[in-house]
XYZ file of C-alpha atoms in Angstrom:
277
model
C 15.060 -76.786 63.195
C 16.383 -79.186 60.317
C 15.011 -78.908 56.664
C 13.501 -82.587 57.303
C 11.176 -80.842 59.929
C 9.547 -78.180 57.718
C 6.217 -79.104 55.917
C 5.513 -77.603 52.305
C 4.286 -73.977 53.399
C 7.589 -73.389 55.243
C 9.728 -74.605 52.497
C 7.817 -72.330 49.984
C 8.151 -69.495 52.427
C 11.966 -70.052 52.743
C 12.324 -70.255 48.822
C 10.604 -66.762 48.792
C 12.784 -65.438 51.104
C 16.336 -66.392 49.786
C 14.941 -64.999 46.625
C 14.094 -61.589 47.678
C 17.213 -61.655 49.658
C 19.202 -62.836 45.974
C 17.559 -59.837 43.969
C 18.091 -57.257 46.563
C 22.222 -58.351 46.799
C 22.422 -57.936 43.599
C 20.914 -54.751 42.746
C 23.705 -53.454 45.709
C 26.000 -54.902 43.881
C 25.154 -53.757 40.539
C 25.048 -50.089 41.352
C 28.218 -50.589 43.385
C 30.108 -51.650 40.198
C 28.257 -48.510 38.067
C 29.388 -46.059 40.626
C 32.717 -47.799 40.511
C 33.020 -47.831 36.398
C 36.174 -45.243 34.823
C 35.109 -42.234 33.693
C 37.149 -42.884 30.396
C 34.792 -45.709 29.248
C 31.822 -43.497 29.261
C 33.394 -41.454 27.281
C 34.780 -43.575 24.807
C 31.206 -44.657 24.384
C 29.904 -41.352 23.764
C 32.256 -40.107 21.182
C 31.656 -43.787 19.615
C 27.660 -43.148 18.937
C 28.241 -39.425 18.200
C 30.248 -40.341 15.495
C 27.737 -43.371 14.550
C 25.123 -40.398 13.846
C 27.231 -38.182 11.850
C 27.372 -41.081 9.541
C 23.938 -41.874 9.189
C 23.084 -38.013 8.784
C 22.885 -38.080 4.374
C 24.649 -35.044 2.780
C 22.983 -32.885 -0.078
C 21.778 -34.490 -2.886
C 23.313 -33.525 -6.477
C 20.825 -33.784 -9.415
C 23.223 -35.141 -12.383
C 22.059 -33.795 -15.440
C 23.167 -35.165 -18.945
C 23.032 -33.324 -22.114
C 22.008 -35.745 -25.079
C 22.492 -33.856 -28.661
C 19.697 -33.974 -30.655
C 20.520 -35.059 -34.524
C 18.824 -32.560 -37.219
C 19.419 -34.184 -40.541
C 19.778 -31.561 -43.547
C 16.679 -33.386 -44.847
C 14.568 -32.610 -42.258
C 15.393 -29.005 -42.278
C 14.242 -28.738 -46.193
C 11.109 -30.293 -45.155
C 10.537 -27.552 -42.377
C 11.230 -25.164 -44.599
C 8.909 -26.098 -47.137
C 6.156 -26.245 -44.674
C 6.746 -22.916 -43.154
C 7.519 -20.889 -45.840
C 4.611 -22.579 -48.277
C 1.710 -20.172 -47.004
C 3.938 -16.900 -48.121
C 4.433 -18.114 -51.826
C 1.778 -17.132 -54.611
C 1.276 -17.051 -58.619
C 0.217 -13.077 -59.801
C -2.421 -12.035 -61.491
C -4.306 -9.154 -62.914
C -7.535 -10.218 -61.432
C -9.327 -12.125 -58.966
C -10.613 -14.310 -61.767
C -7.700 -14.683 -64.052
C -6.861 -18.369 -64.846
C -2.844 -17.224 -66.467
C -0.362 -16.155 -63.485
C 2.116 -13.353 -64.642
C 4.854 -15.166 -61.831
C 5.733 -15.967 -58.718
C 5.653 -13.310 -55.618
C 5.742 -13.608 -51.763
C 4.443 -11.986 -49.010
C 6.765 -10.022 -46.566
C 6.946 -7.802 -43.035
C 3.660 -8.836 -41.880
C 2.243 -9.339 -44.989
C 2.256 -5.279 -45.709
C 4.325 -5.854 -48.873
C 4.520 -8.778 -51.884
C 7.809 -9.155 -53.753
C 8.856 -10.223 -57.104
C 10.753 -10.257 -60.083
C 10.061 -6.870 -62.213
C 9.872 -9.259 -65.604
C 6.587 -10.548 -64.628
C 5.228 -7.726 -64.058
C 3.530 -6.361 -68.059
C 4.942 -3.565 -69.568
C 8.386 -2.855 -71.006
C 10.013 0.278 -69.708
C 6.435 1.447 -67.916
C 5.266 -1.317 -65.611
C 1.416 -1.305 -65.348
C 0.757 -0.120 -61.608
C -1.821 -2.510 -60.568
C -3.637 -4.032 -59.275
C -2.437 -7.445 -58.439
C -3.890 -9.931 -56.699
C -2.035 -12.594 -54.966
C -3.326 -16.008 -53.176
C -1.557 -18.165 -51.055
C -2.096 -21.932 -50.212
C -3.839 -21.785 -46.998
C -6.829 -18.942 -48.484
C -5.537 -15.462 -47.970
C -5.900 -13.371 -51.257
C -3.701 -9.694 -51.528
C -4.841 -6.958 -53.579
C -1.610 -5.239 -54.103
C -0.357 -2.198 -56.291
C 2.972 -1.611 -57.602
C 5.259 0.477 -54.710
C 8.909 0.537 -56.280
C 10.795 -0.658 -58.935
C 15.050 -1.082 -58.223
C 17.138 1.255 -60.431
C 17.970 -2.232 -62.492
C 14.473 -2.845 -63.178
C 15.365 -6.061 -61.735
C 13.227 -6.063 -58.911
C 9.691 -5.040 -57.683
C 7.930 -4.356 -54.486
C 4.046 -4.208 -54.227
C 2.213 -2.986 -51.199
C -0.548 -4.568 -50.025
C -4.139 -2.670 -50.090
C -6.454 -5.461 -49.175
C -6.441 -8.714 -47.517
C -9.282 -11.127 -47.972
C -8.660 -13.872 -45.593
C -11.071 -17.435 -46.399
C -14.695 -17.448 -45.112
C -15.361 -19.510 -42.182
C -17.965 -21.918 -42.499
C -21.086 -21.667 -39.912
C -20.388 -23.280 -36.862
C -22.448 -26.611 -36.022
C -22.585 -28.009 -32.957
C -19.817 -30.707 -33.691
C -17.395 -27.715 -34.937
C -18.298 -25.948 -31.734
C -16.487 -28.825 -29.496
C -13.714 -29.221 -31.548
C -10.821 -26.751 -31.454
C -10.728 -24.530 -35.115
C -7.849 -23.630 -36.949
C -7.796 -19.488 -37.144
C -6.096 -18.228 -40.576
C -2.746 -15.344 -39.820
C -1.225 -14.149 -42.184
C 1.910 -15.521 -43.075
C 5.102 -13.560 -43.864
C 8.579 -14.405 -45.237
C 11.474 -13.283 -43.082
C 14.428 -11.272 -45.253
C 17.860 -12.363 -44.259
C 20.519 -9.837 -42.762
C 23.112 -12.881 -42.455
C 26.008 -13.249 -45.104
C 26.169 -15.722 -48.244
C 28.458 -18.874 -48.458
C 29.074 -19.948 -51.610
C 28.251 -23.955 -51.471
C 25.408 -22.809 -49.176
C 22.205 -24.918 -49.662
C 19.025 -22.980 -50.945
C 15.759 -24.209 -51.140
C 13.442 -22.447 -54.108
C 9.480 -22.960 -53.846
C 7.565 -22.415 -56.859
C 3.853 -22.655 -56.990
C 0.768 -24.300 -58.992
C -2.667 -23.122 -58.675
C -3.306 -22.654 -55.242
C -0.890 -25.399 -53.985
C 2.943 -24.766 -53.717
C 5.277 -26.758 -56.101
C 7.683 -27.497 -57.751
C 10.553 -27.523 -54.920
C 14.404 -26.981 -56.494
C 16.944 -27.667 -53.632
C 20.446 -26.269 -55.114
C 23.829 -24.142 -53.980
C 25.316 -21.276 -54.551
C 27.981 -21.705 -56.902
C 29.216 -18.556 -57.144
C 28.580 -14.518 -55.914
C 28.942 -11.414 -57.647
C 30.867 -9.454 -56.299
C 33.010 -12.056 -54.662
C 34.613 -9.151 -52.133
C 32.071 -6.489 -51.316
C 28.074 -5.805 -51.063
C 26.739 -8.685 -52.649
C 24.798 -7.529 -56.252
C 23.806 -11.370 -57.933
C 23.321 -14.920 -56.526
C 24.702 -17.520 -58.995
C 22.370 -21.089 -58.099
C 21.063 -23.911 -59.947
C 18.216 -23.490 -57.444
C 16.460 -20.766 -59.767
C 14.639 -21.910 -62.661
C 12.060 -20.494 -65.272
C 9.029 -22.246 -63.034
C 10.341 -20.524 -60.008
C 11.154 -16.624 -61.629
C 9.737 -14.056 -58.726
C 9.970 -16.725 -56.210
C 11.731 -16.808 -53.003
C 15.030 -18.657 -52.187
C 15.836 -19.966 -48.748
C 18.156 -21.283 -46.766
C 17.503 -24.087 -44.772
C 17.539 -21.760 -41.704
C 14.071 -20.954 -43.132
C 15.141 -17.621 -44.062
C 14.994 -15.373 -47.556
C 18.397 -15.288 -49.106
C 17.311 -14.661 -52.203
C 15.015 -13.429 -55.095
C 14.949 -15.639 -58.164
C 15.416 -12.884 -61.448
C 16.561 -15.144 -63.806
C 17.125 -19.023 -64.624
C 20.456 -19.218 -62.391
C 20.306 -15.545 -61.290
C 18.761 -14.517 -57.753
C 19.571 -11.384 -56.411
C 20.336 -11.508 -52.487
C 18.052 -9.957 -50.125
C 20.044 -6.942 -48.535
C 18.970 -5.729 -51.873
C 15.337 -6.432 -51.533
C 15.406 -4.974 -48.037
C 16.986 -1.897 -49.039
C 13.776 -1.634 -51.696
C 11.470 -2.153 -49.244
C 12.649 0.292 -47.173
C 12.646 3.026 -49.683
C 8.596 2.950 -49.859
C 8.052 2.988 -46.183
C-alpha cells in the first residue's frame, strides 16, 4: 500500500506508531549507554559534590570583642568625691539648738564614731566630755561623747550614743506611687594606702547644714619623710576646714586637718579608733 492510498485516520495511526516505536528505542538506548558509563566518572562526580558540601558547611563563629578605655578626667573624680563624702561632714556643737559650731567632725565605721581635731573641742588640758551633737547635710543628727584623746592632744574620737535620722513626712497617695528616697547613714572610709607627696587632696568644710567651702590642694611635703608617717604638710587645710576630713580623689580619708597646713594622716586616726573599741 503507498502513502497516497491512506486516508487521514491511517496516517494519524502511523504517526502514533513510529512515535511509540522512537521513545521506546531510545529509552534502550539510553540505559545501554548508563550501564556502559566508566566507573571512574561516577566517582569523580561524587568526590566533586562531597567536597561542594564541606564548603558550604559554616565553621564556628568568633564573637570579636573590643575593649574601648573609658576617660576619667581628674575633675570629675573631685566632683564624685564631693558628692559622696558630703553626707559624712558636720559643724559641732554643744547642743541641739546651738547656733556657734565648735568645728568640723565626720562620721566614721558605720557611723559608730565622729572624728575631729582635739582644738575644737572646749577645755585646755581637760576636754569637756560631752555631749556633742553633730548634723550632716542630708538630716541625720549624732549625739556623741568624747571616747579618746591621742597622746598629742592632737586628735579626738567621739562615739556615737544616738542617731536621730529626719522624720518622714505622711505618705499621700501621690508619694505612695512614686519611689521614696530612704535616709542610711553615711560613713567616711579611713585609708590603709600610702602618701605621695604631690598627691591631690580634696578638703570639705561645712556651713550650716550644707557642705562648703571645698579646698582642692597637694601634699607638699611628709613628716617623717622615711618611716610611719606622723604630719601631712598641704595647702588643702585651712582655718574654715580645722577637724575636717581630707581626701584623695580615690574618695578615701587620707587625712585629718589639725592645723592651717597641718593634717595628720589617717593610720593615726585608725590606730585611735581602735584603742576605744
Amino acid at each position: 500500500m503507498k502513502m497516497e492510498d491512506l486516508n487521514n485516520s491511517q496516517l494519524i495511526l502511523m504517526a502514533i506508531l513510529v512515535s511509540f516505536v522512537t521513545s521506546i528505542a531510545t529509552g534502550i538506548l539510553t540505559v545501554s549507554l548508563l550501564d556502559e558509563q566508566s566507573p571512574t566518572v561516577t566517582q569523580t562526580i561524587n568526590r566533586v559534590v562531597e567536597r561542594t558540601v564541606e564548603k558550604v558547611v559554616p565553621g564556628d563563629t568568633r564573637t570579636v570583642v573590643r575593649e574601648v578605655p573609658v576617660i576619667v578626667t581628674e575633675e570629675e573624680l573631685i566632683v564624685k568625691v564631693i558628692n559622696d563624702a558630703s553626707p559624712t561632714v558636720g559643724r559641732l556643737t554643744e547642743s541641739r539648738t546651738a547656733e556657734l559650731s565648735l568645728g568640723l567632725a565626720f562620721v566614721v565605721d558605720e557611723g559608730k564614731y565622729l572624728v575631729t581635731a582635739a582644738s575644737v573641742l572646749p577645755g585646755e588640758t581637760n576636754k569637756r566630755t560631752g555631749p556633742y551633737y553633730l548634723s550632716t547635710e542630708d538630716g541625720i543628727e549624732y549625739r556623741a561623747e568624747l571616747a579618746a584623746l591621742s597622746s598629742d592632744k592632737r586628735l579626738a574620737v567621739l562615739k556615737v550614743t544616738e542617731v536621730s535620722l529626719p522624720e518622714v513626712p505622711a505618705p499621700t497617695l501621690l508619694s505612695a506611687l512614686l519611689p521614696q528616697d530612704k535616709s542610711e547613714i553615711s560613713a567616711a572610709r579611713l585609708s590603709t594606702g600610702n602618701l605621695s607627696v604631690g598627691q591631690t587632696v580634696i578638703a570639705l568644710g561645712s556651713i550650716g547644714s550644707s557642705v562648703g567651702p571645698v579646698t582642692v590642694g597637694i601634699i607638699s611635703s611628709l613628716s617623717p619623710a622615711i618611716g610611719t608617717t606622723t604630719a601631712i604638710t598641704t595647702n588643702a587645710a585651712r582655718s574654715d576646714n580645722l577637724g575636717g576630713p581630707l581626701f584623695s580623689i580615690q574618695g578615701e580619708v587620707v587625712g585629718l586637718n589639725l592645723a592651717p597646713g597641718t593634717a595628720a594622716p589617717a593610720a593615726l586616726v585608725r590606730a585611735l579608733i581602735d584603742s576605744v573599741k
